[in-house]
Amino acid sequence: MKNVENLLHSVSQELKALDIARQRYAQQLAPDFSIFNYISTDEMMLSRMIADLLNPKGDHAQGHVFLSLFLKQLTNAPHYSLLDIHRAKVDTEVLTFRSRTQRRMDIYLEIPYSDGTNTFGICIENKLYAADQPNQLIDYAKELTLAHQDHWHVIYLTQHGNEPSTFSVAQSTLENWQQQNKCTLLVYPTLSYWLMACILESQNSKVTAFLHTFSTFITSHFLGIKDMSEFESIEKIIHNKPEYQNAFMQIYKHGVQIKTQLNKQISALRNLFNVDNKQDKVLINFHARNDYSELLSCLYFDLDVKNFKVFIDIYAYPNRYEVILAERTYDLTKTYQLQDIIEQLGYQNLAITDNSRLLLQTYSPESDHHTIHHFVDKLIDHLIDFHLNEEQALASD
């Protein structure tokens, strides 16, 4: 136990020293300045950025090199040596017109084989904020099959490496796709490694600067690493002494136990909800259950409110539960508008969190699950009633 205390003290002191250094040299380093502070970082914009980098004819003017590096991350990477990636076509928001399912693929790649016999299709589902839709990946697979027969691949890109929900694709079907190398579950932080590899190949300083900024945004936004110097300093401390390595493993194992318990709690809460009988569509899913770097677990509900796509999150932390309401893109202006709506419904004195969400309620870890269920279920009903009344008012105008 003493080694654990010493490790935590050493890490705390090192982080304090780094913080002092950052404050002292802030004017020279500008560590918080980024172009990503001024542009939208919703799923559509990030898809556009990724698609342009993958496009051999993209504005980066670096040819197919970025696409080649990206394909090496996929489960069927050796197969892509058969493709003429110089002639790849890349687009976003592509309609699934062949299957008549009326969906839009976030990123779609069509790559001809070198021998000219067929084309290979890749669909990237950028599942960052939105919940899965019923049969969503099944519909994408239908579209790809009609366009490319058996020559296709689906990439499911998420923040934490979550599997798609079973109402998007059955577990048995997903396992079959994976066995046939037709599906890759890709996590956002992995893109940072891809971007760093692209930096080494980039021949243009403007492109290199963008790649570096994009990579930094991903590590900061999705991993919580604001400054790589923190990561490197902590790693150095842990490796400095064998007893610190053992202490770190004790901390990690304890964290896994806590995470497992939080997952059990959030699963028990899920069993209390039945959203199928609601007046409007409500999707329910889990968040962060498979990410052991976060000591939390979350159950979230995805629904429409007026012209917003919103989430209701129930977060389980080791020391509390939180009920959060959020507009899907976490845009602060939209959060204020959502706050006005929720206050009209009688929810007062709401705090806006640092990441532009509305904190509705906090519960102790000993709270009865039925109490939390009652509050959230009633909240869902209030939001649905408001949404349907707004639609009815618009229809009558």
Tab-separated table of C-alpha atoms in Angstrom:
chain	number	residue	atom	x	y	z
A	1	MET	CA	0.000	0.000	0.000
A	2	LYS	CA	2.927	2.333	0.720
A	3	ASN	CA	4.195	1.921	-2.857
A	4	VAL	CA	0.768	2.907	-4.190
A	5	GLU	CA	0.792	6.052	-2.037
A	6	ASN	CA	4.336	6.920	-3.177
A	7	LEU	CA	3.401	6.446	-6.834
A	8	LEU	CA	0.325	8.652	-6.548
A	9	HIS	CA	2.346	11.315	-4.694
A	10	SER	CA	5.093	11.275	-7.366
A	11	VAL	CA	2.572	11.574	-10.194
A	12	SER	CA	0.749	14.403	-8.385
A	13	GLN	CA	3.992	16.353	-7.870
A	14	GLU	CA	5.060	15.877	-11.490
A	15	LEU	CA	1.697	17.104	-12.806
A	16	LYS	CA	1.903	20.172	-10.561
A	17	ALA	CA	5.363	20.945	-11.939
A	18	LEU	CA	4.123	20.574	-15.511
A	19	ASP	CA	1.174	22.862	-14.793
A	20	ILE	CA	3.497	25.545	-13.388
A	21	ALA	CA	5.711	25.266	-16.485
A	22	ARG	CA	2.714	25.550	-18.806
A	23	GLN	CA	1.515	28.690	-17.023
A	24	ARG	CA	4.985	30.217	-17.141
A	25	TYR	CA	5.436	29.607	-20.885
A	26	ALA	CA	1.793	29.888	-21.953
A	27	GLN	CA	2.467	32.885	-24.209
A	28	GLN	CA	5.135	31.002	-26.148
A	29	LEU	CA	3.367	27.627	-26.238
A	30	ALA	CA	-0.348	28.613	-26.457
A	31	PRO	CA	-1.220	25.021	-25.457
A	32	ASP	CA	-5.020	25.482	-25.648
A	33	PHE	CA	-5.120	27.226	-29.035
A	34	SER	CA	-6.513	25.088	-31.864
A	35	ILE	CA	-8.501	25.604	-35.049
A	36	PHE	CA	-10.844	22.904	-33.692
A	37	ASN	CA	-12.040	25.409	-31.069
A	38	TYR	CA	-13.689	27.418	-33.851
A	39	ILE	CA	-15.245	24.819	-36.131
A	40	SER	CA	-17.946	22.214	-35.718
A	41	THR	CA	-16.667	18.803	-34.653
A	42	ASP	CA	-19.885	16.867	-35.126
A	43	GLU	CA	-20.010	13.532	-36.944
A	44	MET	CA	-20.616	15.108	-40.344
A	45	MET	CA	-17.665	17.498	-40.174
A	46	LEU	CA	-15.274	14.835	-38.862
A	47	SER	CA	-16.469	12.495	-41.623
A	48	ARG	CA	-15.677	15.176	-44.206
A	49	MET	CA	-12.161	15.606	-42.811
A	50	ILE	CA	-11.465	11.858	-42.749
A	51	ALA	CA	-12.954	11.355	-46.221
A	52	ASP	CA	-10.851	14.126	-47.760
A	53	LEU	CA	-7.665	12.668	-46.284
A	54	LEU	CA	-8.606	9.226	-47.656
A	55	ASN	CA	-9.365	10.618	-51.111
A	56	PRO	CA	-6.362	10.253	-53.487
A	57	LYS	CA	-7.705	13.333	-55.289
A	58	GLY	CA	-8.248	15.272	-52.040
A	59	ASP	CA	-7.093	18.840	-51.513
A	60	HIS	CA	-4.091	17.567	-49.536
A	61	ALA	CA	-2.455	16.685	-52.901
A	62	GLN	CA	-0.535	13.781	-51.360
A	63	GLY	CA	-2.099	11.139	-53.616
A	64	HIS	CA	-3.082	7.718	-52.256
A	65	VAL	CA	-0.520	7.534	-49.435
A	66	PHE	CA	-2.968	8.411	-46.627
A	67	LEU	CA	-5.516	5.884	-47.905
A	68	SER	CA	-2.834	3.198	-48.115
A	69	LEU	CA	-1.826	3.790	-44.481
A	70	PHE	CA	-5.478	3.709	-43.364
A	71	LEU	CA	-6.214	0.386	-45.078
A	72	LYS	CA	-3.351	-1.251	-43.183
A	73	GLN	CA	-5.409	-0.888	-39.970
A	74	LEU	CA	-8.255	-3.083	-41.238
A	75	THR	CA	-8.758	-6.776	-40.553
A	76	ASN	CA	-8.470	-7.689	-44.249
A	77	ALA	CA	-5.442	-5.460	-44.933
A	78	PRO	CA	-3.569	-7.985	-47.177
A	79	HIS	CA	-6.524	-8.032	-49.599
A	80	TYR	CA	-6.052	-4.386	-50.494
A	81	SER	CA	-2.836	-5.142	-52.388
A	82	LEU	CA	-5.169	-6.401	-55.134
A	83	LEU	CA	-6.828	-2.994	-55.473
A	84	ASP	CA	-5.868	0.016	-57.576
A	85	ILE	CA	-6.132	2.530	-54.756
A	86	HIS	CA	-4.865	5.349	-57.017
A	87	ARG	CA	-8.340	5.298	-58.611
A	88	ALA	CA	-10.353	5.109	-55.391
A	89	LYS	CA	-13.482	7.256	-55.207
A	90	VAL	CA	-14.422	8.667	-51.816
A	91	ASP	CA	-17.626	10.467	-50.857
A	92	THR	CA	-19.751	11.281	-47.797
A	93	GLU	CA	-23.471	10.984	-47.033
A	94	VAL	CA	-24.009	8.506	-49.891
A	95	LEU	CA	-27.623	7.355	-50.325
A	96	THR	CA	-28.313	3.594	-50.295
A	97	PHE	CA	-30.450	3.779	-53.437
A	98	ARG	CA	-29.855	0.235	-54.749
A	99	SER	CA	-31.360	-1.427	-51.681
A	100	ARG	CA	-34.053	1.289	-51.410
A	101	THR	CA	-33.407	1.507	-47.679
A	102	GLN	CA	-32.995	5.318	-47.873
A	103	ARG	CA	-30.011	5.475	-45.559
A	104	ARG	CA	-26.865	7.530	-45.944
A	105	MET	CA	-23.418	6.042	-45.529
A	106	ASP	CA	-21.197	8.458	-43.601
A	107	ILE	CA	-18.139	7.680	-45.748
A	108	TYR	CA	-18.202	5.473	-48.844
A	109	LEU	CA	-15.174	4.247	-50.792
A	110	GLU	CA	-15.318	2.517	-54.165
A	111	ILE	CA	-11.986	1.047	-55.274
A	112	PRO	CA	-11.440	-0.897	-58.527
A	113	TYR	CA	-9.394	-4.077	-58.583
A	114	SER	CA	-6.085	-3.798	-60.425
A	115	ASP	CA	-7.188	-6.424	-62.968
A	116	GLY	CA	-10.370	-4.478	-63.722
A	117	THR	CA	-12.698	-7.387	-62.918
A	118	ASN	CA	-14.636	-5.873	-60.000
A	119	THR	CA	-14.812	-2.992	-57.543
A	120	PHE	CA	-14.455	-3.143	-53.781
A	121	GLY	CA	-16.791	-1.144	-51.531
A	122	ILE	CA	-16.061	0.190	-48.040
A	123	CYS	CA	-18.629	1.842	-45.787
A	124	ILE	CA	-17.388	3.754	-42.735
A	125	GLU	CA	-20.110	4.260	-40.136
A	126	ASN	CA	-18.907	7.179	-38.005
A	127	LYS	CA	-20.816	6.359	-34.815
A	128	LEU	CA	-19.624	9.162	-32.558
A	129	TYR	CA	-22.730	10.716	-30.993
A	130	ALA	CA	-25.813	9.175	-32.618
A	131	ALA	CA	-27.357	5.918	-31.462
A	132	ASP	CA	-27.666	2.891	-33.733
A	133	GLN	CA	-30.782	2.658	-35.898
A	134	PRO	CA	-32.767	-0.583	-36.369
A	135	ASN	CA	-31.106	-2.784	-39.041
A	136	GLN	CA	-28.677	0.024	-39.886
A	137	LEU	CA	-25.559	-2.058	-40.566
A	138	ILE	CA	-27.672	-4.792	-42.194
A	139	ASP	CA	-28.989	-2.204	-44.665
A	140	TYR	CA	-25.453	-1.007	-45.425
A	141	ALA	CA	-24.392	-4.597	-46.077
A	142	LYS	CA	-27.334	-5.053	-48.468
A	143	GLU	CA	-26.327	-1.948	-50.396
A	144	LEU	CA	-22.675	-3.002	-50.596
A	145	THR	CA	-23.630	-6.516	-51.740
A	146	LEU	CA	-25.833	-5.157	-54.541
A	147	ALA	CA	-23.023	-2.836	-55.670
A	148	HIS	CA	-19.983	-5.120	-55.203
A	149	GLN	CA	-21.275	-8.694	-54.712
A	150	ASP	CA	-19.018	-10.266	-52.097
A	151	HIS	CA	-16.301	-7.590	-52.306
A	152	TRP	CA	-17.064	-5.220	-49.420
A	153	HIS	CA	-16.110	-4.185	-45.907
A	154	VAL	CA	-17.899	-2.261	-43.128
A	155	ILE	CA	-15.956	-0.127	-40.634
A	156	TYR	CA	-17.737	0.721	-37.398
A	157	LEU	CA	-15.898	3.746	-35.981
A	158	THR	CA	-16.657	4.670	-32.359
A	159	GLN	CA	-15.164	6.577	-29.463
A	160	HIS	CA	-14.550	3.533	-27.255
A	161	GLY	CA	-14.538	0.534	-29.606
A	162	ASN	CA	-18.112	-0.444	-28.773
A	163	GLU	CA	-19.782	-3.174	-30.774
A	164	PRO	CA	-22.882	-2.175	-32.753
A	165	SER	CA	-26.155	-2.817	-30.975
A	166	THR	CA	-28.013	-6.026	-31.741
A	167	PHE	CA	-30.922	-4.146	-33.325
A	168	SER	CA	-28.472	-2.706	-35.891
A	169	VAL	CA	-27.015	-6.145	-36.680
A	170	ALA	CA	-27.520	-9.480	-34.907
A	171	GLN	CA	-24.570	-10.688	-32.838
A	172	SER	CA	-24.317	-13.893	-34.894
A	173	THR	CA	-24.231	-11.894	-38.149
A	174	LEU	CA	-21.556	-9.557	-36.795
A	175	GLU	CA	-19.424	-12.518	-35.697
A	176	ASN	CA	-19.855	-14.066	-39.142
A	177	TRP	CA	-18.731	-10.819	-40.808
A	178	GLN	CA	-15.693	-10.651	-38.561
A	179	GLN	CA	-14.756	-14.255	-39.347
A	180	GLN	CA	-14.975	-13.415	-43.043
A	181	ASN	CA	-12.976	-10.179	-42.560
A	182	LYS	CA	-15.923	-8.082	-43.658
A	183	CYS	CA	-16.068	-5.835	-40.612
A	184	THR	CA	-13.577	-3.831	-38.546
A	185	LEU	CA	-14.431	-2.234	-35.209
A	186	LEU	CA	-12.264	0.871	-35.186
A	187	VAL	CA	-11.784	3.202	-32.229
A	188	TYR	CA	-11.235	6.951	-32.640
A	189	PRO	CA	-7.923	7.087	-30.739
A	190	THR	CA	-6.530	4.633	-33.325
A	191	LEU	CA	-6.968	7.377	-35.912
A	192	SER	CA	-4.325	9.349	-34.066
A	193	TYR	CA	-1.741	6.652	-34.876
A	194	TRP	CA	-2.854	6.765	-38.516
A	195	LEU	CA	-2.506	10.553	-38.594
A	196	MET	CA	0.977	10.369	-37.066
A	197	ALA	CA	1.970	7.885	-39.788
A	198	CYS	CA	0.550	10.292	-42.370
A	199	ILE	CA	2.682	13.101	-40.933
A	200	LEU	CA	5.822	11.097	-41.698
A	201	GLU	CA	4.742	10.749	-45.333
A	202	SER	CA	3.405	14.259	-45.896
A	203	GLN	CA	5.404	16.413	-48.316
A	204	ASN	CA	3.615	19.685	-47.572
A	205	SER	CA	4.035	21.824	-44.457
A	206	LYS	CA	0.373	23.005	-44.389
A	207	VAL	CA	-0.898	19.442	-44.643
A	208	THR	CA	1.562	18.309	-41.971
A	209	ALA	CA	0.385	21.077	-39.619
A	210	PHE	CA	-3.261	20.061	-40.135
A	211	LEU	CA	-2.507	16.381	-39.538
A	212	HIS	CA	-0.712	17.229	-36.311
A	213	THR	CA	-3.583	19.462	-35.126
A	214	PHE	CA	-6.164	16.807	-36.011
A	215	SER	CA	-4.176	14.153	-34.125
A	216	THR	CA	-3.865	16.418	-31.084
A	217	PHE	CA	-7.617	17.076	-31.150
A	218	ILE	CA	-8.356	13.328	-31.129
A	219	THR	CA	-6.007	12.531	-28.239
A	220	SER	CA	-7.408	15.468	-26.277
A	221	HIS	CA	-11.101	15.002	-27.081
A	222	PHE	CA	-11.346	11.222	-27.006
A	223	LEU	CA	-8.530	10.175	-24.674
A	224	GLY	CA	-8.503	13.182	-22.361
A	225	ILE	CA	-4.767	13.693	-22.973
A	226	LYS	CA	-4.460	17.475	-23.189
A	227	ASP	CA	-0.688	17.426	-23.342
A	228	MET	CA	1.515	14.499	-24.349
A	229	SER	CA	4.141	15.710	-21.865
A	230	GLU	CA	1.797	14.574	-19.061
A	231	PHE	CA	1.563	11.077	-20.525
A	232	GLU	CA	5.323	10.856	-21.060
A	233	SER	CA	6.092	12.103	-17.537
A	234	ILE	CA	3.726	9.606	-15.879
A	235	GLU	CA	5.106	6.781	-18.016
A	236	LYS	CA	8.657	7.717	-16.967
A	237	ILE	CA	7.711	7.676	-13.251
A	238	ILE	CA	6.051	4.245	-13.519
A	239	HIS	CA	9.019	2.719	-15.311
A	240	ASN	CA	11.507	4.352	-12.955
A	241	LYS	CA	11.113	1.780	-10.153
A	242	PRO	CA	9.923	-1.855	-10.204
A	243	GLU	CA	7.815	-1.233	-7.099
A	244	TYR	CA	5.994	1.571	-8.943
A	245	GLN	CA	5.166	-0.826	-11.776
A	246	ASN	CA	3.632	-3.225	-9.256
A	247	ALA	CA	1.769	-0.345	-7.607
A	248	PHE	CA	0.393	0.729	-10.974
A	249	MET	CA	-0.905	-2.807	-11.614
A	250	GLN	CA	-2.654	-2.785	-8.217
A	251	ILE	CA	-4.335	0.515	-9.104
A	252	TYR	CA	-5.324	-0.802	-12.531
A	253	LYS	CA	-6.791	-4.056	-11.156
A	254	HIS	CA	-8.785	-2.117	-8.591
A	255	GLY	CA	-10.042	0.154	-11.369
A	256	VAL	CA	-11.209	-2.859	-13.390
A	257	GLN	CA	-13.160	-4.135	-10.370
A	258	ILE	CA	-14.808	-0.733	-9.939
A	259	LYS	CA	-15.637	-0.573	-13.652
A	260	THR	CA	-17.168	-4.050	-13.593
A	261	GLN	CA	-19.409	-3.064	-10.685
A	262	LEU	CA	-20.496	0.148	-12.448
A	263	ASN	CA	-21.405	-1.875	-15.544
A	264	LYS	CA	-23.558	-4.167	-13.396
A	265	GLN	CA	-25.331	-1.168	-11.858
A	266	ILE	CA	-26.064	0.462	-15.208
A	267	SER	CA	-27.274	-2.857	-16.672
A	268	ALA	CA	-29.677	-3.259	-13.739
A	269	LEU	CA	-31.035	0.219	-14.471
A	270	ARG	CA	-31.477	-0.674	-18.144
A	271	ASN	CA	-33.757	-3.560	-17.196
A	272	LEU	CA	-36.219	-1.143	-15.582
A	273	PHE	CA	-36.904	0.782	-18.781
A	274	ASN	CA	-39.366	-0.049	-21.539
A	275	VAL	CA	-39.245	2.589	-24.271
A	276	ASP	CA	-41.184	0.594	-26.875
A	277	ASN	CA	-44.531	1.925	-25.614
A	278	LYS	CA	-43.584	5.616	-25.861
A	279	GLN	CA	-45.551	7.957	-28.153
A	280	ASP	CA	-42.426	8.751	-30.188
A	281	LYS	CA	-39.246	6.879	-31.074
A	282	VAL	CA	-36.695	6.542	-28.268
A	283	LEU	CA	-33.490	4.569	-28.681
A	284	ILE	CA	-31.610	3.216	-25.672
A	285	ASN	CA	-27.990	2.077	-25.541
A	286	PHE	CA	-24.864	1.817	-23.380
A	287	HIS	CA	-21.793	4.049	-23.440
A	288	ALA	CA	-18.241	3.421	-22.185
A	289	ARG	CA	-18.966	-0.067	-20.852
A	290	ASN	CA	-15.971	-1.475	-22.744
A	291	ASP	CA	-13.603	1.411	-22.051
A	292	TYR	CA	-11.632	0.597	-18.894
A	293	SER	CA	-9.749	3.885	-19.047
A	294	GLU	CA	-12.898	5.626	-17.732
A	295	LEU	CA	-14.229	4.864	-14.265
A	296	LEU	CA	-17.827	5.371	-15.295
A	297	SER	CA	-20.595	3.582	-17.118
A	298	CYS	CA	-23.505	5.189	-18.905
A	299	LEU	CA	-26.999	4.380	-20.120
A	300	TYR	CA	-28.280	6.860	-22.697
A	301	PHE	CA	-31.512	7.613	-24.506
A	302	ASP	CA	-31.604	9.142	-27.987
A	303	LEU	CA	-34.699	11.146	-29.009
A	304	ASP	CA	-35.947	14.174	-30.943
A	305	VAL	CA	-36.964	17.388	-29.179
A	306	LYS	CA	-38.286	20.110	-31.475
A	307	ASN	CA	-35.455	20.566	-34.039
A	308	PHE	CA	-32.797	19.031	-31.765
A	309	LYS	CA	-31.323	15.566	-31.487
A	310	VAL	CA	-30.778	15.038	-27.779
A	311	PHE	CA	-29.362	12.512	-25.354
A	312	ILE	CA	-30.460	11.754	-21.828
A	313	ASP	CA	-27.496	10.176	-20.052
A	314	ILE	CA	-27.514	8.289	-16.767
A	315	TYR	CA	-23.896	8.201	-15.606
A	316	ALA	CA	-22.795	5.786	-12.896
A	317	TYR	CA	-19.632	6.932	-11.100
A	318	PRO	CA	-18.021	5.297	-8.053
A	319	ASN	CA	-19.406	8.059	-5.792
A	320	ARG	CA	-22.656	9.174	-7.492
A	321	TYR	CA	-25.183	8.929	-10.302
A	322	GLU	CA	-25.775	11.863	-12.659
A	323	VAL	CA	-28.654	12.508	-15.051
A	324	ILE	CA	-27.480	14.660	-17.949
A	325	LEU	CA	-29.368	16.210	-20.868
A	326	ALA	CA	-27.292	17.054	-23.943
A	327	GLU	CA	-27.736	18.274	-27.485
A	328	ARG	CA	-25.980	15.764	-29.706
A	329	THR	CA	-23.212	18.050	-31.035
A	330	TYR	CA	-22.583	19.688	-27.616
A	331	ASP	CA	-22.811	23.124	-29.236
A	332	LEU	CA	-23.036	25.706	-26.441
A	333	THR	CA	-25.580	27.911	-28.256
A	334	LYS	CA	-27.868	24.926	-28.787
A	335	THR	CA	-27.359	23.920	-25.159
A	336	TYR	CA	-28.694	27.324	-24.041
A	337	GLN	CA	-31.710	26.850	-26.328
A	338	LEU	CA	-32.278	23.391	-24.883
A	339	GLN	CA	-32.004	24.870	-21.385
A	340	ASP	CA	-34.840	27.286	-22.215
A	341	ILE	CA	-37.009	24.372	-23.359
A	342	ILE	CA	-36.367	22.231	-20.294
A	343	GLU	CA	-37.017	25.175	-17.950
A	344	GLN	CA	-40.399	25.659	-19.657
A	345	LEU	CA	-41.150	22.089	-18.590
A	346	GLY	CA	-40.546	22.930	-14.927
A	347	TYR	CA	-36.907	21.839	-14.465
A	348	GLN	CA	-35.139	24.753	-12.756
A	349	ASN	CA	-31.663	25.763	-11.511
A	350	LEU	CA	-29.834	23.662	-14.086
A	351	ALA	CA	-26.045	23.764	-14.269
A	352	ILE	CA	-24.254	23.720	-17.618
A	353	THR	CA	-21.159	21.525	-17.411
A	354	ASP	CA	-17.751	22.307	-18.899
A	355	ASN	CA	-18.563	20.109	-21.918
A	356	SER	CA	-21.849	21.915	-22.695
A	357	ARG	CA	-24.339	19.525	-21.080
A	358	LEU	CA	-27.200	20.163	-18.658
A	359	LEU	CA	-26.870	18.536	-15.255
A	360	LEU	CA	-30.452	17.698	-14.250
A	361	GLN	CA	-30.061	15.546	-11.138
A	362	THR	CA	-27.440	13.934	-8.916
A	363	TYR	CA	-28.005	10.835	-6.768
A	364	SER	CA	-25.885	9.125	-4.122
A	365	PRO	CA	-24.451	5.679	-4.993
A	366	GLU	CA	-26.893	4.112	-2.494
A	367	SER	CA	-29.945	5.571	-4.250
A	368	ASP	CA	-32.753	3.216	-5.199
A	369	HIS	CA	-32.723	2.463	-8.934
A	370	HIS	CA	-36.484	2.849	-9.081
A	371	THR	CA	-36.143	6.489	-7.992
A	372	ILE	CA	-33.714	7.208	-10.828
A	373	HIS	CA	-35.906	5.277	-13.282
A	374	HIS	CA	-39.000	7.269	-12.271
A	375	PHE	CA	-37.243	10.626	-12.771
A	376	VAL	CA	-35.785	9.741	-16.185
A	377	ASP	CA	-38.925	8.008	-17.470
A	378	LYS	CA	-40.995	11.055	-16.537
A	379	LEU	CA	-38.413	13.332	-18.201
A	380	ILE	CA	-38.647	11.312	-21.436
A	381	ASP	CA	-42.450	11.646	-21.405
A	382	HIS	CA	-42.227	15.415	-20.843
A	383	LEU	CA	-39.793	15.857	-23.752
A	384	ILE	CA	-41.850	13.685	-26.103
A	385	ASP	CA	-45.063	15.595	-25.242
A	386	PHE	CA	-43.288	18.897	-25.906
A	387	HIS	CA	-41.906	17.622	-29.217
A	388	LEU	CA	-45.256	16.295	-30.455
A	389	ASN	CA	-47.069	19.490	-29.438
A	390	GLU	CA	-44.498	21.563	-31.377
A	391	GLU	CA	-44.970	19.370	-34.459
A	392	GLN	CA	-48.749	19.674	-34.186
A	393	ALA	CA	-48.498	23.456	-33.891
A	394	LEU	CA	-46.311	23.646	-36.998
A	395	ALA	CA	-48.704	21.427	-38.935
A	396	SER	CA	-51.687	23.628	-38.078
A	397	ASP	CA	-49.964	26.891	-39.146
